[in-house]
Coordinates of C-alpha atoms in Angstrom, one line a residue:
Chain A
X1 CA -15.3 -117.9 3.6
X2 CA -16.2 -117.0 7.2
X3 CA -13.7 -115.5 9.7
X4 CA -14.3 -115.4 13.4
X5 CA -12.4 -112.9 15.4
X6 CA -11.2 -113.6 18.8
X7 CA -11.9 -111.1 21.6
X8 CA -8.3 -109.8 21.7
X9 CA -8.4 -109.2 18.0
X10 CA -11.6 -107.3 18.5
X11 CA -10.1 -105.1 21.2
X12 CA -7.0 -104.3 19.0
X13 CA -9.2 -103.2 16.2
X14 CA -11.2 -100.8 18.4
X15 CA -8.0 -99.1 19.7
X16 CA -6.8 -98.4 16.1
X17 CA -10.1 -96.8 15.3
X18 CA -9.9 -94.5 18.3
X19 CA -6.4 -93.3 17.3
X20 CA -7.6 -92.5 13.8
X21 CA -10.5 -90.4 15.2
X22 CA -8.1 -88.7 17.6
X23 CA -5.7 -88.0 14.8
X24 CA -8.4 -86.5 12.7
X25 CA -9.5 -84.4 15.6
X26 CA -6.0 -83.2 16.2
X27 CA -5.6 -82.4 12.6
X28 CA -8.9 -80.5 12.6
X29 CA -8.0 -78.6 15.6
X30 CA -4.6 -77.7 14.2
X31 CA -6.2 -76.6 11.0
X32 CA -8.6 -74.4 12.8
X33 CA -5.9 -72.9 15.0
X34 CA -3.7 -72.1 12.0
X35 CA -6.7 -70.7 10.1
X36 CA -7.7 -68.5 13.1
X37 CA -4.1 -67.4 13.5
X38 CA -3.9 -66.5 9.8
X39 CA -7.2 -64.7 10.0
X40 CA -6.1 -62.8 13.0
X41 CA -2.8 -61.9 11.3
X42 CA -4.6 -60.7 8.2
X43 CA -7.0 -58.7 10.3
X44 CA -4.2 -56.9 12.1
X45 CA -2.3 -56.4 8.8
X46 CA -5.4 -54.8 7.3
X47 CA -5.9 -52.6 10.4
X48 CA -2.3 -51.5 10.3
X49 CA -2.4 -50.9 6.6
X50 CA -5.7 -49.0 6.8
X51 CA -4.3 -46.7 9.5
X52 CA -1.2 -46.1 7.5
X53 CA -3.2 -45.4 4.4
X54 CA -5.5 -43.0 6.3
X55 CA -2.5 -41.1 7.7
X56 CA -0.9 -40.9 4.3
X57 CA -4.1 -39.7 2.7
X58 CA -4.6 -37.2 5.5
X59 CA -1.2 -35.7 4.8
X60 CA -1.7 -35.6 1.1
X61 CA -5.2 -34.1 1.4
X62 CA -4.1 -31.6 4.1
X63 CA -1.3 -30.4 1.9
X64 CA -3.7 -30.1 -1.0
X65 CA -6.0 -28.0 1.2
X66 CA -3.2 -25.7 2.5
X67 CA -2.4 -22.5 0.6
X68 CA -0.4 -19.7 2.0
X69 CA 0.3 -16.4 0.2
X70 CA 2.9 -13.9 0.9
X71 CA 1.3 -10.5 0.5
X72 CA 4.0 -8.0 1.4
X73 CA 7.5 -7.7 2.8
X74 CA 9.1 -4.9 4.8
X75 CA 12.9 -5.2 5.0
X76 CA 13.0 -2.1 7.3
X77 CA 10.8 -3.6 10.0
X78 CA 11.8 -7.2 9.0
X79 CA 8.2 -8.3 8.6
X80 CA 6.5 -10.6 6.2
X81 CA 2.7 -10.5 5.8
X82 CA 1.1 -13.8 4.9
X83 CA -2.5 -14.9 4.5
X84 CA -4.1 -18.3 4.3
X85 CA -6.3 -18.9 1.3
X86 CA -6.6 -22.7 1.8
X87 CA -9.1 -24.8 3.9
X88 CA -6.7 -25.9 6.6
X89 CA -5.0 -23.9 9.3
X90 CA -1.2 -23.9 8.7
X91 CA 1.8 -23.6 10.9
X92 CA 4.8 -21.6 9.6
X93 CA 8.1 -23.3 10.3
X94 CA 10.6 -21.3 8.3
X95 CA 11.0 -17.8 6.8
X96 CA 14.0 -16.8 4.8
X97 CA 14.9 -13.8 2.6
X98 CA 17.8 -14.2 0.3
X99 CA 19.3 -12.5 -2.8
X100 CA 17.6 -13.5 -6.1
X101 CA 21.0 -14.6 -7.5
X102 CA 21.6 -17.0 -4.7
X103 CA 20.3 -20.5 -4.3
X104 CA 17.5 -21.2 -1.8
X105 CA 18.8 -21.7 1.8
X106 CA 16.0 -24.3 2.3
X107 CA 14.2 -24.8 5.6
X108 CA 15.8 -23.0 8.6
X109 CA 13.2 -23.8 11.3
X110 CA 13.5 -20.2 12.5
X111 CA 9.8 -19.8 13.1
X112 CA 8.2 -21.8 15.8
X113 CA 4.9 -22.9 14.3
X114 CA 3.1 -19.6 14.0
X115 CA -0.5 -20.5 13.2
X116 CA -2.2 -18.8 10.3
X117 CA -5.9 -19.5 10.3
X118 CA -7.8 -20.4 7.2
X119 CA -11.0 -18.9 8.4
X120 CA -9.5 -15.4 8.8
X121 CA -9.7 -12.9 6.1
X122 CA -6.9 -11.0 7.7
X123 CA -3.2 -11.1 7.1
X124 CA -0.6 -12.3 9.7
X125 CA 2.7 -10.5 10.2
X126 CA 5.6 -12.9 10.6
X127 CA 8.4 -11.3 12.6
X128 CA 10.9 -14.1 13.0
X129 CA 12.4 -14.0 9.5
X130 CA 16.1 -13.9 9.0
X131 CA 17.1 -10.2 8.5
X132 CA 18.1 -9.3 5.0
X133 CA 20.4 -6.3 4.9
X134 CA 20.5 -6.0 1.1
X135 CA 18.3 -4.4 -1.5
X136 CA 16.0 -5.8 -4.1
X137 CA 16.0 -8.1 -6.0
X138 CA 15.4 -10.7 -3.4
X139 CA 13.2 -13.8 -2.8
X140 CA 11.2 -14.6 0.3
X141 CA 10.4 -18.2 1.1
X142 CA 7.9 -19.2 3.8
X143 CA 7.7 -22.9 4.6
X144 CA 4.6 -24.2 6.3
X145 CA 2.8 -27.4 7.3
X146 CA -0.8 -28.2 8.0
X147 CA -1.4 -27.1 11.6
X148 CA -2.6 -30.5 12.9
X149 CA 0.5 -32.2 11.5
X150 CA 2.9 -29.8 13.2
X151 CA 5.3 -31.8 15.4
X152 CA 6.3 -29.8 18.4
X153 CA 8.7 -32.5 19.7
X154 CA 10.8 -33.0 16.7
X155 CA 10.8 -29.9 14.6
X156 CA 13.0 -31.4 11.8
X157 CA 10.3 -33.9 11.1
X158 CA 8.0 -31.1 10.0
X159 CA 10.1 -30.8 6.8
X160 CA 8.5 -34.0 5.5
X161 CA 5.1 -32.3 5.0
X162 CA 6.3 -28.8 4.4
X163 CA 5.2 -26.7 1.4
X164 CA 6.8 -23.4 0.4
X165 CA 5.2 -20.0 -0.5
X166 CA 7.6 -17.8 -2.5
X167 CA 7.6 -14.1 -3.2
X168 CA 9.9 -12.3 -5.6
X169 CA 10.8 -8.7 -5.4
X170 CA 12.6 -6.9 -8.2
Chain B
X1 CA -13.9 -77.9 4.0
X2 CA -12.7 -76.0 7.1
X3 CA -9.7 -74.6 5.2
X4 CA -12.0 -73.4 2.5
X5 CA -14.3 -71.7 5.1
X6 CA -11.3 -70.0 6.7
X7 CA -10.0 -68.8 3.4
X8 CA -13.4 -67.4 2.5
X9 CA -13.7 -65.8 5.9
X10 CA -10.3 -64.1 5.4
X11 CA -11.4 -63.0 2.0
X12 CA -14.7 -61.5 3.1
X13 CA -13.5 -60.0 6.4
X14 CA -10.2 -58.6 5.4
X15 CA -9.4 -58.3 1.7
X16 CA -12.8 -57.1 0.5
X17 CA -13.1 -54.4 3.3
X18 CA -9.6 -53.3 2.7
X19 CA -10.3 -53.0 -1.0
X20 CA -13.5 -51.1 -0.3
X21 CA -11.7 -48.8 2.1
X22 CA -8.9 -48.1 -0.3
X23 CA -11.4 -47.4 -3.0
X24 CA -13.2 -44.9 -0.9
X25 CA -9.9 -43.3 0.1
X26 CA -8.9 -43.0 -3.5
X27 CA -12.3 -41.5 -4.3
X28 CA -11.9 -39.0 -1.5
X29 CA -8.4 -38.1 -2.8
X30 CA -9.7 -37.8 -6.3
X31 CA -12.5 -35.4 -5.2
X32 CA -10.0 -33.4 -3.2
X33 CA -7.7 -33.2 -6.2
X34 CA -10.6 -32.2 -8.4
X35 CA -11.7 -29.5 -6.0
X36 CA -8.1 -28.2 -5.8
X37 CA -7.9 -28.2 -9.6
X38 CA -11.2 -26.3 -9.8
X39 CA -9.8 -23.8 -7.4
X40 CA -6.6 -23.5 -9.4
X41 CA -8.5 -23.0 -12.6
X42 CA -10.7 -20.3 -10.9
X43 CA -7.5 -18.6 -9.6
X44 CA -6.0 -18.6 -13.0
X45 CA -9.2 -17.2 -14.5
X46 CA -9.3 -14.3 -12.2
X47 CA -8.2 -11.1 -14.0
X48 CA -8.3 -7.8 -12.2
X49 CA -6.9 -4.5 -13.5
X50 CA -6.0 -1.8 -11.0
X51 CA -6.1 1.8 -12.5
X52 CA -4.9 4.6 -10.3
X53 CA -6.9 7.8 -10.8
X54 CA -6.2 11.3 -9.5
X55 CA -9.0 13.8 -8.8
X56 CA -7.9 17.5 -9.0
X57 CA -9.5 20.6 -7.7
X58 CA -8.0 24.1 -8.3
X59 CA -9.6 26.4 -5.9
X60 CA -11.2 24.0 -3.4
X61 CA -8.3 21.9 -2.4
X62 CA -10.5 18.8 -3.0
X63 CA -8.0 16.5 -4.5
X64 CA -7.6 12.8 -4.0
X65 CA -6.4 9.4 -5.3
X66 CA -8.6 6.4 -6.0
X67 CA -8.0 2.9 -7.4
X68 CA -10.4 1.6 -10.0
X69 CA -10.8 -2.2 -9.7
X70 CA -11.7 -3.5 -13.2
X71 CA -12.8 -7.1 -13.3
X72 CA -12.3 -8.5 -16.8
X73 CA -12.8 -12.1 -15.8
X74 CA -16.1 -14.1 -15.8
X75 CA -15.9 -14.7 -12.0
X76 CA -16.9 -12.5 -9.1
X77 CA -13.6 -11.3 -7.5
X78 CA -13.6 -10.6 -3.8
X79 CA -10.7 -8.3 -2.9
X80 CA -9.7 -8.8 0.7
X81 CA -7.0 -6.1 1.0
X82 CA -5.2 -3.4 -0.9
X83 CA -1.6 -2.5 -0.1
X84 CA 0.2 0.6 -1.0
X85 CA 3.8 -0.4 -1.6
X86 CA 6.7 2.0 -1.7
X87 CA 8.3 1.1 -5.0
X88 CA 11.8 2.3 -3.9
X89 CA 11.9 0.3 -0.6
X90 CA 9.6 -2.5 -1.7
X91 CA 7.8 -2.1 1.7
X92 CA 4.1 -1.3 2.4
X93 CA 3.6 2.3 3.3
X94 CA 2.9 2.6 7.1
X95 CA 3.4 -1.2 7.5
X96 CA -0.4 -1.7 7.3
X97 CA -2.8 -2.5 4.5
X98 CA -4.2 0.6 2.8
X99 CA -7.7 -0.9 2.6
X100 CA -8.5 -3.8 5.0
X101 CA -12.1 -4.6 4.1
X102 CA -13.8 -6.8 1.6
X103 CA -14.6 -5.3 -1.8
X104 CA -16.7 -7.4 -4.2
X105 CA -16.1 -6.8 -7.9
X106 CA -18.7 -8.5 -10.1
X107 CA -17.6 -9.7 -13.5
X108 CA -17.3 -6.9 -16.0
X109 CA -17.8 -4.2 -13.4
X110 CA -15.5 -1.3 -12.2
X111 CA -15.4 -0.5 -8.6
X112 CA -13.7 2.7 -7.4
X113 CA -12.0 2.6 -4.0
X114 CA -10.9 5.8 -2.4
X115 CA -7.3 5.5 -1.1
X116 CA -6.8 9.0 0.3
X117 CA -6.4 7.6 3.8
X118 CA -3.0 6.1 2.8
X119 CA -1.8 8.6 0.2
X120 CA -2.4 11.6 2.3
X121 CA 0.9 13.6 2.6
X122 CA 3.0 10.9 1.0
X123 CA 5.7 11.7 -1.5
X124 CA 7.3 9.0 -3.5
X125 CA 6.6 6.3 -6.1
X126 CA 3.9 3.8 -5.1
X127 CA 2.2 0.8 -6.4
X128 CA -1.2 -0.6 -5.3
X129 CA -1.5 -4.4 -4.7
X130 CA -4.9 -6.1 -4.4
X131 CA -5.2 -9.5 -2.7
X132 CA -8.1 -11.6 -3.7
X133 CA -9.9 -14.2 -1.7
X134 CA -8.6 -16.9 -4.0
X135 CA -5.0 -15.9 -3.2
X136 CA -4.0 -13.9 -6.3
X137 CA -2.1 -10.6 -6.2
X138 CA -2.8 -7.9 -8.8
X139 CA -0.7 -4.8 -9.0
X140 CA -1.3 -1.4 -10.5
X141 CA 1.2 0.6 -12.6
X142 CA 3.5 2.6 -10.3
X143 CA 2.5 6.2 -9.9
X144 CA 4.4 9.2 -8.5
X145 CA 2.8 11.0 -5.5
X146 CA 3.7 14.5 -4.3
X147 CA 2.2 15.3 -0.9
X148 CA -0.6 12.8 -1.6
X149 CA -1.4 14.1 -5.1
X150 CA -0.6 12.3 -8.3
X151 CA 2.2 13.8 -10.2
X152 CA 1.6 13.8 -13.9
X153 CA 3.9 11.6 -15.9
X154 CA 5.5 12.6 -19.2
X155 CA 2.7 12.9 -21.7
X156 CA 3.6 13.8 -25.3
X157 CA 0.5 16.0 -25.9
X158 CA -1.6 18.6 -24.2
X159 CA -5.4 18.8 -24.4
X160 CA -6.7 22.2 -23.6
X161 CA -10.3 22.5 -22.4
X162 CA -11.9 26.0 -22.1
X163 CA -15.1 27.1 -20.6
X164 CA -16.6 30.5 -21.6
X165 CA -19.3 32.4 -19.8
X166 CA -19.4 30.6 -16.5
X167 CA -21.9 31.6 -13.9
X168 CA -20.6 33.1 -10.7
X169 CA -20.6 30.7 -7.7
X170 CA -21.2 27.6 -9.8
X171 CA -18.9 24.6 -9.7
X172 CA -17.7 23.4 -13.1
X173 CA -16.2 19.9 -13.5
X174 CA -14.4 18.8 -16.6
X175 CA -14.1 15.0 -16.8
X176 CA -12.0 13.4 -19.5
X177 CA -12.6 9.7 -20.3
X178 CA -10.0 8.1 -22.5
X179 CA -11.4 5.7 -25.0
X180 CA -9.4 2.6 -25.8
X181 CA -5.8 2.6 -24.7
X182 CA -5.4 6.4 -24.5
X183 CA -4.3 7.9 -21.2
X184 CA -4.7 11.4 -19.8
X185 CA -3.9 13.2 -16.5
X186 CA -5.7 14.4 -14.6
X187 CA -9.0 12.8 -15.4
X188 CA -11.2 15.3 -13.6
X189 CA -10.8 19.0 -12.6
X190 CA -13.3 21.1 -10.7
X191 CA -13.4 24.9 -10.7
X192 CA -15.6 27.3 -8.9
X193 CA -16.4 30.4 -10.9
X194 CA -15.8 33.6 -8.9
X195 CA -17.5 36.0 -11.3
X196 CA -20.2 35.9 -13.9
X197 CA -19.2 35.3 -17.5
X198 CA -15.8 34.2 -16.3
X199 CA -13.6 32.2 -18.6
X200 CA -11.1 29.5 -17.9
X201 CA -8.7 27.2 -19.9
X202 CA -7.2 24.1 -18.4
X203 CA -4.6 21.8 -19.8
X204 CA -4.4 18.0 -19.5
X205 CA -1.3 15.9 -20.2
X206 CA -2.4 13.2 -22.7
X207 CA -1.2 10.4 -25.0
X208 CA -2.5 10.1 -28.5
X209 CA -6.0 8.7 -28.8
X210 CA -9.7 9.6 -28.5
X211 CA -11.2 11.2 -25.4
X212 CA -14.7 12.1 -24.3
X213 CA -14.8 15.4 -22.5
X214 CA -17.7 16.0 -20.2
X215 CA -18.7 19.4 -18.7
X216 CA -20.7 19.4 -15.5
X217 CA -22.3 22.4 -13.8
X218 CA -22.9 21.9 -10.1
X219 CA -22.5 18.1 -10.6
X220 CA -25.0 17.9 -13.5
X221 CA -24.1 17.4 -17.1
X222 CA -24.6 20.6 -19.0
X223 CA -27.4 20.2 -21.4
X224 CA -26.8 21.0 -25.1
X225 CA -29.5 23.7 -25.0
X226 CA -27.3 25.7 -22.7
X227 CA -24.3 25.3 -25.0
X228 CA -23.4 27.6 -27.9
X229 CA -20.6 25.2 -28.8
X230 CA -19.8 22.3 -29.2
X231 CA -23.1 20.7 -30.4
X232 CA -22.8 17.8 -27.9
X233 CA -21.8 17.2 -24.3
X234 CA -19.6 15.1 -24.0
X235 CA -17.4 16.3 -26.8
X236 CA -15.2 13.8 -28.4
X237 CA -11.7 14.8 -29.4
X238 CA -8.8 12.9 -31.0
X239 CA -5.3 13.8 -30.3
X240 CA -3.0 14.8 -32.0
X241 CA -5.5 15.9 -34.7
X242 CA -7.3 18.3 -32.3
X243 CA -5.8 19.9 -29.2
X244 CA -8.7 22.0 -27.9
X245 CA -12.2 21.6 -26.7
X246 CA -14.1 24.9 -26.1
X247 CA -17.3 24.9 -24.2
X248 CA -19.1 28.2 -24.8
X249 CA -22.1 28.6 -22.4
X250 CA -24.9 30.9 -23.2
X251 CA -24.2 34.3 -21.6
X252 CA -25.8 35.1 -18.3
X253 CA -28.0 38.2 -18.1
X254 CA -26.5 40.6 -15.7
X255 CA -28.9 43.1 -14.0
X256 CA -27.3 46.1 -12.4
X257 CA -28.3 46.8 -8.8
X258 CA -28.5 50.1 -7.0
X259 CA -25.5 50.8 -4.8
X260 CA -26.0 52.3 -1.4
X261 CA -24.3 55.7 -0.9
X262 CA -23.5 57.2 2.5
X263 CA -21.7 60.3 3.6
X264 CA -19.7 59.8 6.7
X265 CA -19.0 63.3 8.3
X266 CA -18.6 64.8 11.8
X267 CA -21.7 66.3 13.4
X268 CA -19.9 69.5 14.6
X269 CA -16.8 71.3 13.4
X270 CA -15.0 74.5 14.4
X271 CA -15.0 77.4 12.1
X272 CA -11.7 78.0 10.3
X273 CA -10.7 74.4 10.8
X274 CA -10.3 71.9 8.0
X275 CA -12.3 68.7 8.4
X276 CA -12.7 65.5 6.4
X277 CA -15.7 63.5 5.3
X278 CA -16.0 60.2 3.4
X279 CA -18.2 58.9 0.6
X280 CA -19.0 55.3 1.4
X281 CA -20.5 52.9 -1.2
X282 CA -22.1 49.5 -0.7
X283 CA -22.5 47.0 -3.5
X284 CA -25.3 44.5 -2.6
X285 CA -24.4 40.8 -2.6
X286 CA -27.0 40.1 -5.3
X287 CA -24.7 41.8 -7.8
X288 CA -23.3 39.4 -10.4
X289 CA -20.0 41.2 -11.0
X290 CA -17.5 43.6 -9.6
X291 CA -18.2 47.3 -10.2
X292 CA -15.6 50.0 -11.2
X293 CA -16.4 53.2 -9.3
X294 CA -17.2 56.4 -11.3
X295 CA -15.3 58.8 -9.1
X296 CA -15.8 61.9 -11.2
X297 CA -19.5 61.2 -11.3
X298 CA -19.7 61.2 -7.5
X299 CA -17.8 64.5 -7.2
X300 CA -20.0 66.1 -9.8
X301 CA -23.1 64.9 -8.0
X302 CA -21.9 66.5 -4.7
X303 CA -23.6 69.7 -3.6
X304 CA -22.2 71.7 -0.6
X305 CA -24.1 74.6 0.9
X306 CA -23.5 76.7 4.1
X307 CA -20.6 78.1 6.0
X308 CA -17.5 76.9 4.3
X309 CA -14.6 78.6 2.7
X310 CA -15.0 78.5 -1.1
X311 CA -12.5 76.7 -3.2
X312 CA -11.2 74.7 -0.2
X313 CA -12.9 71.4 -1.2
X314 CA -10.2 68.8 -1.9
X315 CA -11.3 65.2 -2.7
X316 CA -9.2 62.1 -3.5
X317 CA -9.9 58.6 -4.7
X318 CA -9.6 55.8 -2.1
X319 CA -11.0 52.7 -3.8
X320 CA -11.4 51.8 -7.5
X321 CA -13.5 48.7 -7.5
X322 CA -16.2 47.1 -5.4
X323 CA -17.0 43.4 -5.0
X324 CA -20.5 42.1 -4.5
X325 CA -21.4 42.3 -0.8
X326 CA -18.7 44.8 0.1
X327 CA -18.9 48.3 1.7
X328 CA -15.9 50.6 1.1
X329 CA -14.9 54.2 1.4
X330 CA -14.4 55.3 -2.2
X331 CA -13.6 59.0 -1.8
X332 CA -12.3 61.2 1.0
X333 CA -12.7 65.0 1.0
X334 CA -11.4 67.9 3.0
X335 CA -13.0 71.3 3.4
X336 CA -12.5 74.3 5.7
X337 CA -15.5 75.5 7.7
X338 CA -16.1 79.3 7.6
X339 CA -16.9 81.7 10.5
X340 CA -20.6 82.2 10.8
X341 CA -22.1 85.7 10.0
X342 CA -22.0 88.3 12.8
X343 CA -25.6 87.9 13.8
X344 CA -25.2 84.1 14.4
X345 CA -23.1 82.3 16.9
X346 CA -23.3 79.0 15.0
X347 CA -23.5 78.1 11.3
X348 CA -24.0 74.9 9.3
X349 CA -22.8 73.1 6.3
X350 CA -25.0 70.8 4.3
X351 CA -23.3 68.2 2.1
X352 CA -25.5 66.3 -0.4
X353 CA -24.7 63.7 -3.0
X354 CA -27.5 63.4 -5.4
X355 CA -28.7 60.2 -7.0
X356 CA -26.3 59.1 -9.7
X357 CA -27.3 57.0 -12.6
X358 CA -23.8 56.0 -13.4
X359 CA -22.1 55.6 -10.1
X360 CA -20.1 52.6 -11.3
X361 CA -19.6 50.4 -14.3
X362 CA -19.8 46.6 -14.3
X363 CA -16.4 45.0 -14.9
X364 CA -17.8 42.2 -17.1
X365 CA -21.0 43.7 -18.5
X366 CA -19.9 47.4 -18.8
X367 CA -23.4 48.3 -17.6
X368 CA -24.0 51.4 -15.5
X369 CA -24.8 50.9 -11.8
X370 CA -26.9 53.6 -10.1
X371 CA -26.6 54.8 -6.5
X372 CA -29.1 56.4 -4.1
X373 CA -28.6 59.8 -2.6
X374 CA -27.5 61.0 0.9
X375 CA -27.3 64.3 2.7
X376 CA -25.7 65.3 6.0
X377 CA -25.9 68.6 8.0
X378 CA -22.8 69.7 10.0
X379 CA -23.0 72.3 12.7
X380 CA -20.2 74.9 12.6
X381 CA -19.3 76.6 15.9
X382 CA -17.7 80.0 15.6
X383 CA -14.3 80.9 17.1
X384 CA -15.4 84.4 18.0
X385 CA -17.7 83.5 20.9
X386 CA -15.2 81.3 22.6

């Protein structure tokens, strides 16, 4: 059987074909746009996560590399001598002396980031410790953070990365 | 197809790099943890013993305190500082480290560090603390200091070491080395002999145990050929079975020397007036011992001729003993000059002390010491012509 289309029918069919192509094009463009957005989102997510991971690892490794030792204490002159035997410079943030029978007073933020260098073989005398009027036995606690993590704006945030060196007498 | 490509792109450009980065971070953290663990193991392996030693000197004042760093670990220990802590106050003496320089102690070695600079003049109970490069603190047993010298603790036993027949002028050092866990104080004593064939006995506070006792003469170990007893140097002694070590040195040959004799008298005297004159003796410094003066022998060897009143000579002893290198008046005599005969306006007196074979006796050797002779002529001026 043979069909013969009229010219109007032919025109109608051509318009329908155009809209299909256009629809496909729009669909393709939408897909590409969504894909690119997804790609961009994942890239930014990876970048943020990598930065966060790097910062966290830096904190952990810096803490691993920090090692402060309390060498001697003088109650008379209220001095505590410390030395850095780690690989990172550290900043001392707190120094407390308390009776051995008492619980630790924790971080007092009474020392404003005294830097103890790792490269030095010398000891550093801390003078800002809380005076202890008693006699031995006592405990000395020195809290410190890696020097490059020391936050000068918000001192309380330094507690998050702080490590303690302890010294017992008596 | 496009979706697949985008998924693949996300996978290769984000997830895989993130995974690789996380893996490398984890590797870095692992290596850091491993490094820290190695450091911790090394720190725990360090083992340093601090032994405080006192050096004593009796007649030279050369005493001192030193700390022996004994490395009993298989690692090289680098000591960065040594503190001297006052045990009573818990504070460092002088608020400064005692030794602030690096001291390397190889494994199995002992290194002695002199700490006189911090102990000088200090009285009290102290403890020495050594700080190592790895951050360990090692302390000594507390010791008592009196004016910078170690006060002996309470030891249940006494070890006596004697030296017989020392040589004058030589330094004798007794060193006592405890074997095992024994302890003794002091570990070393030096004595300078002031006379030949001098003897000395020294006591050391000790615990029970075995000790090696070394005798050194002028810093060198005394050879067995020079010893009469014991057969060996060092001598080993075990307390409390034996309490004494006696080093008998072969006696030194003492050769007497001639003493110089001189009469010290005025050149002129007046007749009828009493005057004095001295007998002066010199013992050369080459002498090995002190000499006891033979006063009677000197008086017997004295001959006086001339114008003097008979039976007016009166002598008295001034000095008993002479030391090597000294010159002393040993006797002082008085005599009255007599008027010269009528035919002379002036007279004279001649005093002579002849050579004496036994002018003195060696204090240690009992050998006779000779002297030379001397003679003086004194002019006597008569009172008549005045």
